[in-house]
């Protein structure tokens, strides 16, 4: 029995001045599936993923998430449904530690304006442990290799309860 796609993109088209970036693209991802988009530079891979992340809006087509048609008008919309994107350029603050980077802007609070540091570091450690990544949550990320920093980005995506993690040229 075939499972219903978690993500179904149908007839996605996108143009920029003078360039037809995508024309009538269909793309499905099922639960538990790992997909790779492969193509030449300029083929539209990043454009399609930016549409999925709400950075660009398609000119035409439909996006269905878990059986429901959705409008992804911003990265916040994508995160709300369970999509997290890791961009080619890492979005980490080099002088902040791994724990603070994982929860930056989403810190657990004891009360308004009071960060629950114990919970932040415990949750960050749990996400890192899930990946089998042996890094200190209180160590600045600039001290880690690029590969370790990319895995910290994956831990950040997991911390958002992502059901789909999109990586742009990891």
mmCIF file of C-alpha atoms in Angstrom:
data_model
loop_
_atom_site.group_PDB
_atom_site.id
_atom_site.type_symbol
_atom_site.label_atom_id
_atom_site.label_comp_id
_atom_site.label_asym_id
_atom_site.label_seq_id
_atom_site.Cartn_x
_atom_site.Cartn_y
_atom_site.Cartn_z
ATOM 1 C CA UNK A 1 0.000 0.000 0.000
ATOM 2 C CA UNK A 2 1.429 3.351 -1.032
ATOM 3 C CA UNK A 3 1.464 6.088 1.581
ATOM 4 C CA UNK A 4 0.079 9.531 0.881
ATOM 5 C CA UNK A 5 2.746 12.139 0.174
ATOM 6 C CA UNK A 6 3.666 14.368 3.091
ATOM 7 C CA UNK A 7 4.526 17.001 0.491
ATOM 8 C CA UNK A 8 2.977 17.301 -2.953
ATOM 9 C CA UNK A 9 3.952 20.189 -5.226
ATOM 10 C CA UNK A 10 1.943 20.296 -8.465
ATOM 11 C CA UNK A 11 2.488 22.436 -11.540
ATOM 12 C CA UNK A 12 4.889 24.824 -9.830
ATOM 13 C CA UNK A 13 6.081 27.634 -12.107
ATOM 14 C CA UNK A 14 8.222 30.661 -11.313
ATOM 15 C CA UNK A 15 9.621 33.399 -13.516
ATOM 16 C CA UNK A 16 11.978 36.243 -12.812
ATOM 17 C CA UNK A 17 12.528 39.167 -15.205
ATOM 18 C CA UNK A 18 13.848 37.552 -18.382
ATOM 19 C CA UNK A 19 14.131 34.037 -16.914
ATOM 20 C CA UNK A 20 11.674 31.144 -16.628
ATOM 21 C CA UNK A 21 13.179 29.438 -13.540
ATOM 22 C CA UNK A 22 10.547 26.699 -13.143
ATOM 23 C CA UNK A 23 7.888 25.461 -15.515
ATOM 24 C CA UNK A 24 5.127 23.091 -14.411
ATOM 25 C CA UNK A 25 7.217 21.168 -11.823
ATOM 26 C CA UNK A 26 5.700 18.283 -9.844
ATOM 27 C CA UNK A 27 7.466 16.987 -6.723
ATOM 28 C CA UNK A 28 6.373 14.556 -3.982
ATOM 29 C CA UNK A 29 7.974 13.468 -0.719
ATOM 30 C CA UNK A 30 6.512 10.653 1.352
ATOM 31 C CA UNK A 31 7.034 10.157 5.109
ATOM 32 C CA UNK A 32 10.464 8.690 5.862
ATOM 33 C CA UNK A 33 11.698 9.296 2.326
ATOM 34 C CA UNK A 34 15.049 10.878 1.510
ATOM 35 C CA UNK A 35 15.097 12.806 -1.758
ATOM 36 C CA UNK A 36 17.827 14.552 -3.720
ATOM 37 C CA UNK A 37 17.357 17.106 -6.482
ATOM 38 C CA UNK A 38 20.204 16.949 -8.938
ATOM 39 C CA UNK A 39 20.766 19.209 -11.910
ATOM 40 C CA UNK A 40 22.950 21.788 -13.541
ATOM 41 C CA UNK A 41 23.450 25.263 -12.115
ATOM 42 C CA UNK A 42 20.428 27.341 -13.039
ATOM 43 C CA UNK A 43 18.108 24.321 -13.323
ATOM 44 C CA UNK A 44 15.808 25.709 -10.601
ATOM 45 C CA UNK A 45 16.616 23.447 -7.651
ATOM 46 C CA UNK A 46 17.173 26.268 -5.160
ATOM 47 C CA UNK A 47 14.198 28.202 -6.549
ATOM 48 C CA UNK A 48 11.907 25.222 -5.914
ATOM 49 C CA UNK A 49 13.242 24.826 -2.370
ATOM 50 C CA UNK A 50 12.853 28.562 -1.703
ATOM 51 C CA UNK A 51 9.216 28.293 -2.799
ATOM 52 C CA UNK A 52 8.803 25.393 -0.374
ATOM 53 C CA UNK A 53 10.377 27.515 2.364
ATOM 54 C CA UNK A 54 8.107 30.512 1.668
ATOM 55 C CA UNK A 55 10.945 32.758 0.481
ATOM 56 C CA UNK A 56 9.514 32.916 -3.059
ATOM 57 C CA UNK A 57 5.889 32.592 -4.087
ATOM 58 C CA UNK A 58 5.101 30.454 -7.117
ATOM 59 C CA UNK A 59 3.536 32.139 -10.146
ATOM 60 C CA UNK A 60 1.427 29.051 -10.681
ATOM 61 C CA UNK A 61 0.823 25.672 -9.082
ATOM 62 C CA UNK A 62 -0.273 24.216 -5.781
ATOM 63 C CA UNK A 63 1.461 22.972 -2.632
ATOM 64 C CA UNK A 64 -0.208 20.269 -0.555
ATOM 65 C CA UNK A 65 1.106 19.428 2.895
ATOM 66 C CA UNK A 66 -0.148 16.291 4.612
ATOM 67 C CA UNK A 67 -3.169 16.214 2.294
ATOM 68 C CA UNK A 68 -4.113 19.890 2.714
ATOM 69 C CA UNK A 69 -3.492 22.749 0.280
ATOM 70 C CA UNK A 70 -1.251 25.348 1.925
ATOM 71 C CA UNK A 71 0.013 28.826 1.135
ATOM 72 C CA UNK A 72 3.624 29.233 2.212
ATOM 73 C CA UNK A 73 4.084 33.001 2.182
ATOM 74 C CA UNK A 74 7.039 33.140 4.561
ATOM 75 C CA UNK A 75 9.615 30.921 6.265
ATOM 76 C CA UNK A 76 7.434 31.186 9.390
ATOM 77 C CA UNK A 77 4.540 29.600 7.450
ATOM 78 C CA UNK A 78 6.813 26.730 6.411
ATOM 79 C CA UNK A 79 8.095 26.240 9.966
ATOM 80 C CA UNK A 80 4.525 26.313 11.274
ATOM 81 C CA UNK A 81 3.545 23.291 9.160
ATOM 82 C CA UNK A 82 6.780 21.430 9.961
ATOM 83 C CA UNK A 83 9.228 22.332 7.190
ATOM 84 C CA UNK A 84 12.713 23.498 8.113
ATOM 85 C CA UNK A 85 15.372 24.607 5.637
ATOM 86 C CA UNK A 86 19.116 24.537 6.061
ATOM 87 C CA UNK A 87 20.646 26.961 3.614
ATOM 88 C CA UNK A 88 23.989 26.594 1.873
ATOM 89 C CA UNK A 89 25.259 29.557 3.890
ATOM 90 C CA UNK A 90 25.125 28.518 7.544
ATOM 91 C CA UNK A 91 22.875 30.631 9.759
ATOM 92 C CA UNK A 92 24.921 30.335 12.945
ATOM 93 C CA UNK A 93 26.352 33.131 15.101
ATOM 94 C CA UNK A 94 30.038 32.150 15.410
ATOM 95 C CA UNK A 95 30.636 33.583 18.885
ATOM 96 C CA UNK A 96 27.502 32.062 20.439
ATOM 97 C CA UNK A 97 27.616 28.526 21.780
ATOM 98 C CA UNK A 98 25.839 25.599 20.149
ATOM 99 C CA UNK A 99 22.892 25.665 22.576
ATOM 100 C CA UNK A 100 22.199 29.364 22.061
ATOM 101 C CA UNK A 101 22.492 28.946 18.277
ATOM 102 C CA UNK A 102 20.026 26.053 18.243
ATOM 103 C CA UNK A 103 17.372 28.065 20.104
ATOM 104 C CA UNK A 104 18.251 31.614 18.980
ATOM 105 C CA UNK A 105 15.045 33.652 18.939
ATOM 106 C CA UNK A 106 13.053 30.728 20.407
ATOM 107 C CA UNK A 107 14.575 30.479 23.873
ATOM 108 C CA UNK A 108 12.423 28.683 26.469
ATOM 109 C CA UNK A 109 11.251 31.116 29.115
ATOM 110 C CA UNK A 110 10.615 30.852 32.835
ATOM 111 C CA UNK A 111 8.624 34.073 32.645
ATOM 112 C CA UNK A 112 8.398 36.831 30.024
ATOM 113 C CA UNK A 113 11.953 38.008 29.346
ATOM 114 C CA UNK A 114 13.606 35.392 31.580
ATOM 115 C CA UNK A 115 15.345 32.590 29.674
ATOM 116 C CA UNK A 116 15.247 29.089 31.108
ATOM 117 C CA UNK A 117 18.915 28.302 30.447
ATOM 118 C CA UNK A 118 18.782 24.882 32.098
ATOM 119 C CA UNK A 119 15.986 23.770 29.759
ATOM 120 C CA UNK A 120 17.655 25.370 26.716
ATOM 121 C CA UNK A 121 20.922 23.500 27.248
ATOM 122 C CA UNK A 122 19.204 20.212 28.167
ATOM 123 C CA UNK A 123 16.994 20.351 25.056
ATOM 124 C CA UNK A 124 19.931 21.354 22.840
ATOM 125 C CA UNK A 125 21.997 18.445 24.221
ATOM 126 C CA UNK A 126 19.127 16.040 23.547
ATOM 127 C CA UNK A 127 18.926 17.194 19.915
ATOM 128 C CA UNK A 128 22.695 16.850 19.482
ATOM 129 C CA UNK A 129 22.635 13.397 21.113
ATOM 130 C CA UNK A 130 19.878 12.308 18.694
ATOM 131 C CA UNK A 131 22.352 12.973 15.888
ATOM 132 C CA UNK A 132 25.232 11.288 17.703
ATOM 133 C CA UNK A 133 27.119 14.576 17.588
ATOM 134 C CA UNK A 134 29.765 14.925 20.287
ATOM 135 C CA UNK A 135 29.992 18.697 20.725
ATOM 136 C CA UNK A 136 29.623 20.795 23.835
ATOM 137 C CA UNK A 137 26.431 22.823 23.974
ATOM 138 C CA UNK A 138 28.313 25.623 25.761
ATOM 139 C CA UNK A 139 31.197 25.841 23.261
ATOM 140 C CA UNK A 140 31.185 28.652 20.659
ATOM 141 C CA UNK A 141 30.335 27.192 17.243
ATOM 142 C CA UNK A 142 33.313 28.968 15.623
ATOM 143 C CA UNK A 143 35.539 26.361 17.308
ATOM 144 C CA UNK A 144 33.877 23.508 15.394
ATOM 145 C CA UNK A 145 34.554 22.230 11.884
ATOM 146 C CA UNK A 146 32.188 23.140 9.048
ATOM 147 C CA UNK A 147 30.816 19.574 9.139
ATOM 148 C CA UNK A 148 30.054 19.899 12.870
ATOM 149 C CA UNK A 149 28.466 23.306 12.285
ATOM 150 C CA UNK A 150 26.233 21.788 9.591
ATOM 151 C CA UNK A 151 25.147 19.128 12.068
ATOM 152 C CA UNK A 152 24.362 21.862 14.616
ATOM 153 C CA UNK A 153 22.103 23.333 11.909
ATOM 154 C CA UNK A 154 20.405 19.927 11.621
ATOM 155 C CA UNK A 155 19.960 19.871 15.426
ATOM 156 C CA UNK A 156 18.348 23.315 15.137
ATOM 157 C CA UNK A 157 15.910 21.953 12.525
ATOM 158 C CA UNK A 158 15.085 19.007 14.799
ATOM 159 C CA UNK A 159 14.476 21.411 17.682
ATOM 160 C CA UNK A 160 11.696 22.970 15.584
ATOM 161 C CA UNK A 161 9.935 19.592 15.376
ATOM 162 C CA UNK A 162 10.460 19.567 11.608
ATOM 163 C CA UNK A 163 8.716 16.791 9.714
ATOM 164 C CA UNK A 164 10.645 17.707 6.563
ATOM 165 C CA UNK A 165 14.190 19.049 6.537
ATOM 166 C CA UNK A 166 15.325 20.671 3.294
ATOM 167 C CA UNK A 167 19.061 21.125 2.744
ATOM 168 C CA UNK A 168 20.302 23.436 0.007
ATOM 169 C CA UNK A 169 23.704 22.057 -1.065
ATOM 170 C CA UNK A 170 24.759 20.727 2.352
#
